[in-house]
Each structure stands twice: as structure tokens, then as C-alpha cells.
Coordinates of C-alpha atoms in Angstrom, one line a residue:
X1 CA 15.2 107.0 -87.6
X2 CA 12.5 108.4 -89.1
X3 CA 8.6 108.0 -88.0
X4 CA 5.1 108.9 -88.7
X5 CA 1.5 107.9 -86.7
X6 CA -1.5 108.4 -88.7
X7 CA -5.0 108.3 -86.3
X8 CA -7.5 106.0 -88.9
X9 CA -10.4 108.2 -89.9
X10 CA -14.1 107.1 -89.3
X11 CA -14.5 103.9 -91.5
X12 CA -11.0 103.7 -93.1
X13 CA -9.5 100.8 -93.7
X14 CA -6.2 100.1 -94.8
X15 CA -3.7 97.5 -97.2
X16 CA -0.6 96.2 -96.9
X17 CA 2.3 96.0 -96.9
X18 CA 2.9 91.7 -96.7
X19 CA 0.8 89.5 -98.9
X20 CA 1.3 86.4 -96.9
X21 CA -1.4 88.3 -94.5
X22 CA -4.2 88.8 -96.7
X23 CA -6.7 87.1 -94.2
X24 CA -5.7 90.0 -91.6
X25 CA -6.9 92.6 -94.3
X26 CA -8.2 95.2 -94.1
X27 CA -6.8 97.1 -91.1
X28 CA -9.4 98.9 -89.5
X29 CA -9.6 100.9 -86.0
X30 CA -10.2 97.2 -84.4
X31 CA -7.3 95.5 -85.8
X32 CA -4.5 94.8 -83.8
X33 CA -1.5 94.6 -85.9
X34 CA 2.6 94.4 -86.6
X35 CA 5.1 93.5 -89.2
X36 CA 8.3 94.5 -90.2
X37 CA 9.1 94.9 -93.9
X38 CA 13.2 97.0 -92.8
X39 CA 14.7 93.9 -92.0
X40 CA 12.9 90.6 -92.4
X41 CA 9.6 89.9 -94.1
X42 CA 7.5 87.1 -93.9
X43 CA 7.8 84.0 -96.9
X44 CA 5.7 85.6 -99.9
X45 CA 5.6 89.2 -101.8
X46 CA 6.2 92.6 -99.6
X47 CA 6.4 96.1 -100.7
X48 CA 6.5 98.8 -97.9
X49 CA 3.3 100.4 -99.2
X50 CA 0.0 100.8 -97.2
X51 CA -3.4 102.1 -98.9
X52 CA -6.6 103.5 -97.4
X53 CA -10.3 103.3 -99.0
X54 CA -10.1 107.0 -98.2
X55 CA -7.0 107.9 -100.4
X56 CA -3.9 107.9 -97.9
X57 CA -1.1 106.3 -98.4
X58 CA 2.5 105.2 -96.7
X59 CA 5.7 104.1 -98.6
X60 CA 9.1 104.0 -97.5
X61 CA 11.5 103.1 -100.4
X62 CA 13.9 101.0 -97.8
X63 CA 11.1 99.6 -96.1
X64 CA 9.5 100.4 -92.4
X65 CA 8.1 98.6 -89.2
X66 CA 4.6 98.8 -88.7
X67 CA 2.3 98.8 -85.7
X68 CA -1.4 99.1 -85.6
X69 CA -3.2 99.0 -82.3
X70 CA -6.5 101.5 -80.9
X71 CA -7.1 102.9 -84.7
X72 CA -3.6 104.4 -84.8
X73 CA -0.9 103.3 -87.8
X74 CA 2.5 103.4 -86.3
X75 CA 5.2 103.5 -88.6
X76 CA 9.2 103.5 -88.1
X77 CA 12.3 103.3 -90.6
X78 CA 15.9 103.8 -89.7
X79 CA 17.2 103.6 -93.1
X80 CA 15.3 106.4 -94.7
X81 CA 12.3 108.8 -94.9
X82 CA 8.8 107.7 -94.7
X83 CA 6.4 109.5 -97.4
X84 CA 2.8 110.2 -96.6
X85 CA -0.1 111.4 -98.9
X86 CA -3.7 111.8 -98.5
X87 CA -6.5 113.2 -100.7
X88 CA -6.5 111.2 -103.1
X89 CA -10.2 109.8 -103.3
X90 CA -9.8 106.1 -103.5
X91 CA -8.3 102.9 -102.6
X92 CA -7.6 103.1 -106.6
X93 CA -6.4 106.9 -106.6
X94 CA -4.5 106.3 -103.2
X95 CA -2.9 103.2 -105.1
X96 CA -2.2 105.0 -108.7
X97 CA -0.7 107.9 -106.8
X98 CA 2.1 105.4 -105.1
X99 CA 2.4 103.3 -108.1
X100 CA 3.2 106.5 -110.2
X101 CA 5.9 107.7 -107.8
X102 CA 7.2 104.6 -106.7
X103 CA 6.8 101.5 -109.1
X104 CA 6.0 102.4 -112.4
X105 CA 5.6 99.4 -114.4
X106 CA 8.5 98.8 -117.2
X107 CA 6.0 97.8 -120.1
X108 CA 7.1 93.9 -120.1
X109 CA 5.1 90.3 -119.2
X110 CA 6.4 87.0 -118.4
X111 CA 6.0 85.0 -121.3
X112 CA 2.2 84.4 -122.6
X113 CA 1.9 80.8 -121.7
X114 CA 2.1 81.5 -118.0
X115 CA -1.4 82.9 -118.5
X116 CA -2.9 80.8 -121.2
X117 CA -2.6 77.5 -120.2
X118 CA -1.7 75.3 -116.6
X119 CA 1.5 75.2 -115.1
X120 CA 2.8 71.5 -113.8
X121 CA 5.2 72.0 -110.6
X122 CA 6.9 67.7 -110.3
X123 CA 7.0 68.7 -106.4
X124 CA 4.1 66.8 -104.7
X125 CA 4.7 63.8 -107.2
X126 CA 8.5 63.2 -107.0
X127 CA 9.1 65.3 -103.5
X128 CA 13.0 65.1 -103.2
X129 CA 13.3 62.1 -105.4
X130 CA 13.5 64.4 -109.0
X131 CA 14.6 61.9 -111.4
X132 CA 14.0 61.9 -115.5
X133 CA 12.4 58.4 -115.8
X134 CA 9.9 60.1 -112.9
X135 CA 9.6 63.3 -115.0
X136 CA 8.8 61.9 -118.1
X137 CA 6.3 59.5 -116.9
X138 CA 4.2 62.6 -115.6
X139 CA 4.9 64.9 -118.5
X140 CA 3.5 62.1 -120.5
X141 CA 0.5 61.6 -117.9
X142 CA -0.7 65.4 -118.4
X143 CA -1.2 64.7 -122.0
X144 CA -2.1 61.0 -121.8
X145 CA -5.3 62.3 -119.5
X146 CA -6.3 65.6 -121.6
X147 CA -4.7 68.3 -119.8
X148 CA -2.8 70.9 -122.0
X149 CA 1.2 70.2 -122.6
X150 CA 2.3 74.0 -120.6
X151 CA 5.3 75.0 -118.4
X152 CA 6.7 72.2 -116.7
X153 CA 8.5 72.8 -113.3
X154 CA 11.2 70.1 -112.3
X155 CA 11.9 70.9 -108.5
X156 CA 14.2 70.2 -105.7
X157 CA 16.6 67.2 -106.0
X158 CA 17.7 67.5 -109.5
X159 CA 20.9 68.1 -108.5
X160 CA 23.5 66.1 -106.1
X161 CA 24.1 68.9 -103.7
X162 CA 23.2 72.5 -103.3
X163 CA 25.3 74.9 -105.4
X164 CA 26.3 72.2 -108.2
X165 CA 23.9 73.3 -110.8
X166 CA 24.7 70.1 -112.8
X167 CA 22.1 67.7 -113.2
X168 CA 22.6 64.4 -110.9
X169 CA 24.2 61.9 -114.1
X170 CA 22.3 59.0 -111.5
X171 CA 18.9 60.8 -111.9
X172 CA 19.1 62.4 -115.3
X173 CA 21.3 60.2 -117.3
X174 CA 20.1 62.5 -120.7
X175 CA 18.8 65.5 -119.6
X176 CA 19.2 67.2 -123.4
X177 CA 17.1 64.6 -124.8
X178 CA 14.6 64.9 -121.9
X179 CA 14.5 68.5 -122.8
X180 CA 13.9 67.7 -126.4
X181 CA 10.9 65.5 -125.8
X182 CA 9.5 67.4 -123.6
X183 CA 9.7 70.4 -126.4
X184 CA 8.6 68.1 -128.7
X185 CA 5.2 67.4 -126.8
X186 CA 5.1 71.1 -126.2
X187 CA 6.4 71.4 -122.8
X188 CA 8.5 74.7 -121.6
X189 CA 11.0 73.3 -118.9
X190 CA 11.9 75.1 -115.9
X191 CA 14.2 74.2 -112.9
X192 CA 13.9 75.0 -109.5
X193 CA 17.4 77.0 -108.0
X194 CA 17.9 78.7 -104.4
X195 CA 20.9 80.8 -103.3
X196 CA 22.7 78.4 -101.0
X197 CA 25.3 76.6 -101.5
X198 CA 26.0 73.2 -99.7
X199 CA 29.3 73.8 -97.2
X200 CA 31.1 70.7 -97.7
X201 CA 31.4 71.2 -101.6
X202 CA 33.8 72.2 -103.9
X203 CA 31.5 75.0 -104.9
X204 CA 31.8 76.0 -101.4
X205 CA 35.3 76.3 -101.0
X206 CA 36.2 78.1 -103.9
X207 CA 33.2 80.8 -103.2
X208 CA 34.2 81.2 -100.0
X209 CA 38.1 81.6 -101.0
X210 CA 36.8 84.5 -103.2
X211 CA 34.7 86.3 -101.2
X212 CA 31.5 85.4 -103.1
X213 CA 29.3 84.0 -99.9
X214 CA 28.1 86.2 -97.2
X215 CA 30.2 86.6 -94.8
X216 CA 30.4 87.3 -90.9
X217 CA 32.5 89.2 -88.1
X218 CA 33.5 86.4 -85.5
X219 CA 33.1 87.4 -81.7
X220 CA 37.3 88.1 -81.7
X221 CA 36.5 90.2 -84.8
X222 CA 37.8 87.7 -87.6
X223 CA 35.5 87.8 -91.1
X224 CA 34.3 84.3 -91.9
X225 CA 32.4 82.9 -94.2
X226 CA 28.5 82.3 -92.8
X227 CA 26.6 79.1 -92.6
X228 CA 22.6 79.5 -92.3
X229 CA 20.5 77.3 -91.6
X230 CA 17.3 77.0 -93.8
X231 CA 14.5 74.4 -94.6
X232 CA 16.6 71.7 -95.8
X233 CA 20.2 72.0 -93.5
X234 CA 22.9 73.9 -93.1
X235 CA 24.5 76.3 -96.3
X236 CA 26.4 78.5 -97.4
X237 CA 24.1 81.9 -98.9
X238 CA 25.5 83.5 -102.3
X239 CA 26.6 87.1 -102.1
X240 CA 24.4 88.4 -104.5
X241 CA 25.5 92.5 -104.3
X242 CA 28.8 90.5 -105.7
X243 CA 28.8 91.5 -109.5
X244 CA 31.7 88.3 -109.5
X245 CA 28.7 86.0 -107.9
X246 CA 26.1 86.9 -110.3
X247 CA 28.5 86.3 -113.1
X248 CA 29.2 83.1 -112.2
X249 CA 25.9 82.0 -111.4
X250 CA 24.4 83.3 -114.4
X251 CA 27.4 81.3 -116.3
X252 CA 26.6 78.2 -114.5
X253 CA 22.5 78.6 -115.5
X254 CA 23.2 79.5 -119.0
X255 CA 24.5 76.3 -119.3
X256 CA 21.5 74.9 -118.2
X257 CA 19.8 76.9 -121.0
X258 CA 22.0 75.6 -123.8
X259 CA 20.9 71.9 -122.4
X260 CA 17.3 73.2 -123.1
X261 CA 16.3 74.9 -120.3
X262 CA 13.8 77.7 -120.4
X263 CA 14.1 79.3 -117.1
X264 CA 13.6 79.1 -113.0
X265 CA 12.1 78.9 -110.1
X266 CA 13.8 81.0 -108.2
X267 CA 13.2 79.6 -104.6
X268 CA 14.4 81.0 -100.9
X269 CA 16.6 84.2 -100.9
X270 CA 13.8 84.9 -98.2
X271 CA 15.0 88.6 -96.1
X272 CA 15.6 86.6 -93.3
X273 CA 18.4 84.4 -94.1
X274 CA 20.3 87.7 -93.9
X275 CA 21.3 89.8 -91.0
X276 CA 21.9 93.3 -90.4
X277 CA 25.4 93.2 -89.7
X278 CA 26.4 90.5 -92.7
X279 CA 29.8 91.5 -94.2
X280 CA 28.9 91.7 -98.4
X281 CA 30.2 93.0 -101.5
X282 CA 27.9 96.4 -100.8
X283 CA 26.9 97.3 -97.3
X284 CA 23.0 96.3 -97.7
X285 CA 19.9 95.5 -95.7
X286 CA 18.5 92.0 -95.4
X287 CA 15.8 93.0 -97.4
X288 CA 17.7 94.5 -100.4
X289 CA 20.1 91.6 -100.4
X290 CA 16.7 89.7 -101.1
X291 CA 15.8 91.9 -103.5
X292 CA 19.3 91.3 -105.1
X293 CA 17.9 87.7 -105.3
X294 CA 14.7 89.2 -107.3
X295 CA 16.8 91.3 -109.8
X296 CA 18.8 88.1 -110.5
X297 CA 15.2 86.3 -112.0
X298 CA 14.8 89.1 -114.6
X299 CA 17.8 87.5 -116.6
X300 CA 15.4 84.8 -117.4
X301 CA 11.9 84.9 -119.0
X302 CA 11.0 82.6 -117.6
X303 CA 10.9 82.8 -113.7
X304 CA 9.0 82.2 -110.5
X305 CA 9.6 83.7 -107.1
X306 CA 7.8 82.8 -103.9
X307 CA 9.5 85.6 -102.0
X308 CA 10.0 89.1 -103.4
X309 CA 10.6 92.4 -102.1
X310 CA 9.9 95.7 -104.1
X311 CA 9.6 93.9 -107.5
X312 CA 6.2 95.5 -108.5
X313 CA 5.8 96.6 -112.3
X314 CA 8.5 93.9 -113.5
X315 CA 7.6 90.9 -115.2
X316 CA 8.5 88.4 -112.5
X317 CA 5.8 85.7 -111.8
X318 CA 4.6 85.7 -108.0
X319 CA 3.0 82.7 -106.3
X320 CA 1.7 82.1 -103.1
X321 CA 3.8 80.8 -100.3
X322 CA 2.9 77.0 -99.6
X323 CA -0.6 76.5 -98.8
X324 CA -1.7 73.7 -96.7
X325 CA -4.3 70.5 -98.0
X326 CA -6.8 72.4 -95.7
X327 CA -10.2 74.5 -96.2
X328 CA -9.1 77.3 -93.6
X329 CA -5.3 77.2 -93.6
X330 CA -5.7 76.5 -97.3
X331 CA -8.2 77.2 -100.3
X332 CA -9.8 80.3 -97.7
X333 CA -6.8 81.9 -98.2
X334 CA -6.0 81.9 -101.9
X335 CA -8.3 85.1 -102.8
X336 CA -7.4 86.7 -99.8
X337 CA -3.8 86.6 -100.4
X338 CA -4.1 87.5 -104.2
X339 CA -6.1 90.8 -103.7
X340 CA -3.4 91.1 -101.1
X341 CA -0.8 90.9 -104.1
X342 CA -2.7 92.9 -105.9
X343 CA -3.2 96.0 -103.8
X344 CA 0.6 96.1 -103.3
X345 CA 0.8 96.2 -106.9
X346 CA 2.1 92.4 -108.1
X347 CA -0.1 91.9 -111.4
X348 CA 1.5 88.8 -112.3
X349 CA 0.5 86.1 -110.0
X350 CA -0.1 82.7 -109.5
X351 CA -2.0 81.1 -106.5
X352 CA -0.1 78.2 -105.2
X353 CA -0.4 74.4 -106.5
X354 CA -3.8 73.3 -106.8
X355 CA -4.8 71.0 -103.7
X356 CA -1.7 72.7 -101.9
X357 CA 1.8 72.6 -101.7
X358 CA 2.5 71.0 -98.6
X359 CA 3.9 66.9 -99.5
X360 CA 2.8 65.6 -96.1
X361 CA -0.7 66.1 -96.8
X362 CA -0.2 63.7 -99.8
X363 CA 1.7 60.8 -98.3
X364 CA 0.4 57.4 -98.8
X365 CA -0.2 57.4 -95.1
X366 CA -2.0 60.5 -94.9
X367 CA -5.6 60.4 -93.9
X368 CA -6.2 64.4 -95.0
X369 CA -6.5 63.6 -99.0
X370 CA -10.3 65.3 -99.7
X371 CA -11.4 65.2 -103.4
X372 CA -13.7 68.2 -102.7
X373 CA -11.1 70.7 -101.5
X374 CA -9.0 69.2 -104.3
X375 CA -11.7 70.8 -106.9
X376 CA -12.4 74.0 -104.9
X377 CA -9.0 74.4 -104.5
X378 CA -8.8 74.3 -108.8
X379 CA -12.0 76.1 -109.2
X380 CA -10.4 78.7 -106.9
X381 CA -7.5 79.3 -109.4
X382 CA -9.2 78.5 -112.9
X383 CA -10.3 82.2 -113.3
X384 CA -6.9 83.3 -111.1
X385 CA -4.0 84.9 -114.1
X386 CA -2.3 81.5 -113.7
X387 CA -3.5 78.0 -112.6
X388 CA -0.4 75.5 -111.4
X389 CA -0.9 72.0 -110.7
X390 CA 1.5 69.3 -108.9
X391 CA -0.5 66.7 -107.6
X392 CA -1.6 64.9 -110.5
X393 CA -5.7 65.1 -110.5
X394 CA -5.9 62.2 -112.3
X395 CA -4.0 59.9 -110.2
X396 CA -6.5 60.7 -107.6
X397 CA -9.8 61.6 -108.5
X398 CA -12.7 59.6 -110.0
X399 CA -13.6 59.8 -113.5
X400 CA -16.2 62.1 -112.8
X401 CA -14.6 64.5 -110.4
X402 CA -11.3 64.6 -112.5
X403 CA -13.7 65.5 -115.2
X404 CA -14.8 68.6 -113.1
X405 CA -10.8 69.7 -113.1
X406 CA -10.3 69.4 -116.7
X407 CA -14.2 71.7 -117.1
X408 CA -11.7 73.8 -115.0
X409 CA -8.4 74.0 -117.0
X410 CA -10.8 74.5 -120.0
X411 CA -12.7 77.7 -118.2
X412 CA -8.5 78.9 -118.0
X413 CA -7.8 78.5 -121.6
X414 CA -11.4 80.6 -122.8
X415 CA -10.7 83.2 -120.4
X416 CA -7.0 83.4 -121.7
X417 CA -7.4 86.3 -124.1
X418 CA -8.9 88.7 -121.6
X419 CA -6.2 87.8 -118.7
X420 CA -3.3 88.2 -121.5
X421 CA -4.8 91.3 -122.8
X422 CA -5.1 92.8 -118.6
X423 CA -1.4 91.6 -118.2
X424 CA -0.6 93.7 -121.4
X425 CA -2.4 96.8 -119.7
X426 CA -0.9 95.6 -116.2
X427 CA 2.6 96.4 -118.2
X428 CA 1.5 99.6 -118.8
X429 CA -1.3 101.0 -116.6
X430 CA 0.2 99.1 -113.7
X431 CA -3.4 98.1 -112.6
X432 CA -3.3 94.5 -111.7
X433 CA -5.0 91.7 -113.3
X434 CA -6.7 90.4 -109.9
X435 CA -8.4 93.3 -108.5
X436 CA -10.4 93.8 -104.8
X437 CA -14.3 94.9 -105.1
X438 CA -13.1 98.1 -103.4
X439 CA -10.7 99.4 -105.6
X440 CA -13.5 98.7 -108.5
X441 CA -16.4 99.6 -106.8
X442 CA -15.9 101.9 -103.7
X443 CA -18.0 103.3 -101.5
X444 CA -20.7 100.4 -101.8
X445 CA -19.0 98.6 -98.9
X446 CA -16.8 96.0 -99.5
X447 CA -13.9 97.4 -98.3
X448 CA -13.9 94.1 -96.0
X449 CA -15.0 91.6 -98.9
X450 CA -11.7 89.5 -99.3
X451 CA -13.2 86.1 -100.5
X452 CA -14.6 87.8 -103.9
X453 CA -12.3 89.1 -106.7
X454 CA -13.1 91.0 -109.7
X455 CA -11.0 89.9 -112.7
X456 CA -10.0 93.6 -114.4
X457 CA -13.2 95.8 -113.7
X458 CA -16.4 93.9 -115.7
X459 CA -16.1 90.1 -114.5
X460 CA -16.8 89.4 -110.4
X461 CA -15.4 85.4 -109.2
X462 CA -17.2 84.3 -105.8
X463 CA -15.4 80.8 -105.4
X464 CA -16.7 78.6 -103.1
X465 CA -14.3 77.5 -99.9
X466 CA -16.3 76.1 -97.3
X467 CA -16.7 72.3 -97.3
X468 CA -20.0 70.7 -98.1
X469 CA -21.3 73.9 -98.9
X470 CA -23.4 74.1 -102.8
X471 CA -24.9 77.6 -102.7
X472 CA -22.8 80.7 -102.6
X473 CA -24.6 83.8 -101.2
X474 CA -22.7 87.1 -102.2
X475 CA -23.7 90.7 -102.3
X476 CA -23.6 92.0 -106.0
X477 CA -22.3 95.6 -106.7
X478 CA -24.5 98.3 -108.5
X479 CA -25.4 97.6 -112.0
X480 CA -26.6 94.9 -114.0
X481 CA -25.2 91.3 -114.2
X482 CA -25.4 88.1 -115.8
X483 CA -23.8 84.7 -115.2
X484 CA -22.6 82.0 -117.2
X485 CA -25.6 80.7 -118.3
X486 CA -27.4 83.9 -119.3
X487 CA -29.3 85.0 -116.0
X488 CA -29.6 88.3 -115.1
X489 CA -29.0 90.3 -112.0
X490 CA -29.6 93.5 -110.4
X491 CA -26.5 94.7 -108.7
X492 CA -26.6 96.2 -105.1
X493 CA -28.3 93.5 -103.1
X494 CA -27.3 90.1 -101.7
X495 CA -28.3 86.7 -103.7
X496 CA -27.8 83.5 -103.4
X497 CA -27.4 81.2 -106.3
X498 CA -26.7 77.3 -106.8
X499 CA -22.7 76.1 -106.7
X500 CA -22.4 72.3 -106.8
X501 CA -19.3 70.6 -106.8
X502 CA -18.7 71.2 -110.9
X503 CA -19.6 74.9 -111.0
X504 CA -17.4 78.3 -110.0
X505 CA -19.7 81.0 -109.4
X506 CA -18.8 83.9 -112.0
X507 CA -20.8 87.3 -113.5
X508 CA -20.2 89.4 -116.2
X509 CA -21.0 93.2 -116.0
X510 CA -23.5 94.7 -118.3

């Protein structure tokens, strides 16, 4: 066991290590505090790394549990040593320091059209009913209504059971010549996967009869195959230190491929569907059998992960966990959560689907459907490195307001260039694309701006996330500034400037 306490200095404030808690950022002597990233983690990105404005910073390569409480930074790991460093200057310095040591980017991307043009997840529109006829007819409604042919997602439910990995013949009678078309209209196809495998099938049995599931010792001390329970039931969880198990999942989704598939989202695999004393291939911690999960992705180009731990400088695409069709447990959370990403050093992410990702929210029954937070919600990810849509706008919006989302999806596609050309230098520097006014600008005071984000160092986003609201007040950094439209600003004082429903707040640096 190893442990370190740190007293904060005077005005420090500190980052990490769990994205999902971006909204609890920054940790300052009045925070109040606790996480473990050792043996489970919460739903979204982790990387047991914490940063200080003032240049510390904490990593332990196996992960830690951490406590803040009275302006001291507890910190515990029984699985290895903790490192600490200070003098470093910066949130940036403290950050390059670790990222130098620790996570050195590999010089890769994910594949250019994650960047340069929307995503389209069929989750809200099909929920568990995944089905071609379904997935053609909205493939054919992004380009029937003007949105951009990109990556299309086809999620849960394309398959009978959990662990086939062969298309339902009911739901997809054809699924190469789906594939084809939707090549052929300039569509990318990616399926959704996760790592459990449905315990009545005959993918069960013969997994479990060859030691490829995670396994458990029995109270009389007998090894048996484990059943967990997760969102949707009751499965059976690959073994995925099992060199056997990645072979034969990899065989099954290469198949896949030579149907026409591009690549995956790669969903659960979440740290706590393991335990501590889980019998596996290699002896492992819940947190590296997740990561196991991660490493799988990097077989495909094309991937997505909604739960990652330790997979900084590799070209994995990150989104947000499941936001809600809400203003505070929603769109107020998107920046947040990405300069939260960003800090611990994920460069390639994507804020969650645009309006949220929660299905409830868009049953025909619902009463919680708002057009406005629809729009913020897309303005908030228009300048983000990726914009992903599920809820189709256009089934849902006037003509005017769905206007407004493809103004939007337009304001993605110019700014394209300069996000591809920060994920190139992401792939090398291991600076993010998304970055915090802090790390840009420190010492001005914004180590507690969170709902601000400068894209690379020279263009500052102030999205708008409160409802009714059609001003944005913000405080500028030093130096000169224009917006969109030409107007100038000097830097280092607050200003308020018009945001109506069809305009994202956005300056360039002179």
C-alpha cells in the first residue's frame, strides 16, 4: 500500500482524475471530494492523473483512491507506487510533464471523417428495435433533409442475443447490400458490440467450456463461470487477458468487416463489471481488465468507447457518458466534462448525441421534448472535435429551428481543417484539441471557468446553456479579439454580447 497527502497551497486548484465529474472541477481547499480509479471507475474516461494550476502533479500507473476534504489531497494505491512532482509552472507544464512520462502520444488519429463531418448514432430513433428497413429509411432522411452523408452508428438490437455477432436474418434480411448503399450514399457503417455474452446461448456454453469468460471461486471453493448483471440482464463477461478470447472475437468481427462493416462502438467493459478476486487468464485488476476492453478497439479504425481507462495518446474516439434531455443534468455539463477529458489528456472526443442520449426523454409520451435545449444542445457541440446526432432534428423541429441545426453542422464542416490539423498535432504534441482557459491562459483567473473552452490556443467558444437566456456575459482573456462578424474586443474584462436562439458565441485571437 502505498500513500501520499499533499496540503493544497494558497489558490491551487486541481484536475482529475474521472471525466464523468467535470461539474465538480476544479478541486480547491473547499471541495469536498472522493473517487476511486484502483478498482472501479465511474461510466466515462479515467486516468489516475491529478494536475494543479500551480504545477504539481499525481499519477499512479495502476490507479489510486482519492480523497479530498479541509484543502488536503489524500491519495492511496495498493497495487503500486504513487509518483508526485511539483515545480513545474503550470497547469500546462504540470500536464506536459505527466504526459511525457506517462502517456506519450503514439502519432495516430481516428480516421478524418470523425472530425469533419456529423456522426448519426440509430439509438434514439430505433431504441432496441435496430432493423435495416428502419436504418435505411433514416440514412436516407439525413440526406433527404441536407445534412452531410458521415459515420453511421447502428446500435443495440442488431443482433438476436448478446454474444452472436451475426446479424438478426428477421431484422437485416441483406445486411451486405445495406452496407453497399449506404457506401454508395457515402455513409461509413459502424456497429455497436459489448463484452457480454447472453448465458443461455450456444456462444455461452462453449466459452465457458474453454475458459474464455470470467470466472469465479464458489463459497466451497469450486471455479465457475460468472454471470453479471448489467443494464440490460443477466450475462456472461468475455475474458479479455485471454489471448484465445480476443482471437475469437476479433474472428467473429472481421467477419462483420468482410460484410462491409467499418468498425465499433465498443460499449460497457465498464471497471465495475469486474471484481477483485475474478479468476482470468492473467491475474488483473478490474480496471486493467477494462482497459483490456480499450486495447481490443485499437484493432479497428474505426471505434468509439464510452468507458476507458488509461487510453490517453491512442487514437480511440471518447464520448461522453449518456447525457440527459435536460439544461442542468444535460447541455451544462457537456463543456465541463470535455475540458475534463481534456486535462486528463483524451484529445479525441466527442460530446454525447445532440439533444441527449437518454430514449425516455423522447418517447411519444414524454412531456420533456424542448426545441431550445435541442439547439443549444447542437450549438454546444458544433465547434466540439466531433458533433453526433441520433434524434433526427428534422423529425422534430420547425422549418426554421431545424434550419438553425443545419447553420450548426455547417459551422462543423468550416472549422474542420483547423480541428483535423489540432488532432494531427494532438498525435504528436499530445496537447488536446479541446483545451481549458487555464492551461491557455493562466494566471488571469479562470482556473474555475468550466463552461468556456478554447479550441487549440487562438479560438475561445462561450456556448449558451441556460434556458430562455439570449445574451452571454463572459470574461475575455488578455489580448485582442474579434467575433464572427468582425467586432473587436479588448481582452481582460467582462462583456456581454447578443446570443439568440441561431447564434453560438465564438472569438478569434488577434
Amino acid at each position: 500500500m502505498s500513500e501520499l497527502k499533499i496540503k493544497m497551497l494558497p489558490g491551487e486548484a486541481w484536475y482529475g482524475p474521472s471525466s464523468k465529474h467535470g461539474l465538480a472541477m476544479p478541486h480547491t481547499e473547499e471541495s469536498v471530494y472522493s473517487v476511486n480509479v484502483e478498482t472501479s471507475s465511474t461510466c466515462n474516461q479515467d486516468n489516475p492523473l491529478l494536475i494543479s494550476t500551480l504545477g504539481r502533479y499525481v499519477f499512479a500507473p495502476r490507479g489510486f483512491s482519492l480523497d479530498i476534504k479541509n484543502g488536503e489531497i489524500s491519495v492511496s494505491s495498493k497495487y503500486g507506487e504513487i509518483d508526485f512532482a511539483e515545480g513545474l509552472g503550470t497547469l500546462r507544464g504540470a500536464f506536459l510533464a505527466a504526459k511525457d512520462k506517462y502517456f506519450t502520444p503514439n502519432g495516430e488519429i481516428p480516421p478524418e471523417e470523425f472530425f469533419t463531418i456529423p456522426q448519426y448514432n440509430t439509438w434514439i430513433e430505433l431504441i432496441y428495435d435496430q432493423n435495416q428497413a428502419d436504418v435505411m429509411r433514416y440514412a436516407h432522411g439525413i440526406v433527404d433533409n441536407g445534412m452531410p452523408a458521415g459515420i453511421i452508428m447502428i446500435d443495440d438490437g442488431w443482433n438476436d442475443y448478446y454474444g452472436s455477432f451475426r446479424f438478426s436474418k428477421e431484422k437485416f434480411p441483406d445486411p451486405e447490400g445495406m452496407c453497399r448503399e449506404l457506401h454508395e450514399m457515402g455513409f461509413k457503417v459502424m456497429m455497436w458490440i459489448c463484452p457480454f455474452i447472453s448465458a443461455d446461448s450456444r456462444e455461452f456454453r462453449d466459452l465457458r467450456d474453454r475458459n474464455m469468460l470470467i470466472r469465479r471461486r464458489t463459497e466451497n471453493g469450486e471455479i465457475r463461470e460468472a454471470v453479471r448483471e448489467w443494464w440490460n440482464g443477466w450475462s456472461g463477461v468475455l475474458d479479455m487477458t485471454n489471448p484465445e478470447t480476443v482471437a475469437w472475437l476479433e474472428g467473429r468481427l472481421q467477419a462483420l468487416c468482410d460484410m462491409g462493416i467499418d468498425g465499433y462502438k465498443l460499449d460497457g467493459g465498464d471497471a465495475v463489471y469486474y471484481t477483485e478476486d475474478d479468476v482470468t487468464y492473467e491475474p488483473v485488476t478490474p480496471m486493467e481488465q477494462a482497459k483490456r476492453w480499450n486495447d481490443f478497439g485499437l484493432k479497428f479504425r474505426y471505434n468509439e468507447y464510452r468507458a476507458s481507462f488509461k487510453c490517453v495518446g491512442l487514437p480511440f474516439v471518447q464520448r461522453l457518458h449518456d447525457k440527459a434531455h435536460s439544461w442542468k443534468e444535460g447541455v451544462a455539463e457537456i463543456v465541463p466534462d470535455t475540458i475534463a477529458q481534456s486535462l486528463l489528456g483524451y484529445a479525441y472526443t466527442c460530446p454525447d448525441m445532440i439533444g441527449g442520449g437518454s430514449f425516455a426523454d423522447f418517447l411519444p409520451n414524454s412531456t420533456t421534448f424542448d426545441p431550445e435545449l435541442l439547439i443549444r444542445y447542437c450549438e454546444a457541440s458544433a465547434l466540439m472535435p466531433m458533433m453526433q446526432f441520433s434524434l433526427a432534428p428534422w423529425r422534430v423541429l420547425s422549418d426554421e429551428h431545424y434550419k438553425i441545426v443545419l447553420d450548426m453542422a455547417r459551422l462543423h464542416e468550416r472549422f474542420a481543417p483547423k480541428i483535423i490539423d489540432l488532432a494531427h498535432k494532438a498525435s504528436v504534441t499530445g496537447e488536446t484539441i479541446v483545451r481549458s482557459l487555464e492551461y491557455v491562459f493562466p494566471g488571469e483567473g479562470f482556473e474555475k471557468t468550466t463552461d468556456i473552452f478554447m479550441l487549440g490556443d487562438d479560438v475561445l467558444v462561450a456556448p449558451v446553456v441556460e434556458k430562455g437566456a439570449v445574451t452571454r456575459t463572459l470574461r475575455l482573456p488578455r489580448g485582442t479579439w474579434s467575433d464572427e462578424a468582425g467586432n473587436v474586443y479588448e481582452g481582460g474584462r467582462e462583456i456581454t454580447v447578443d446570443a439568440p436562439l441561431d447564434y453560438l458565441p465564438y472569438f478569434y485571437r488577434k
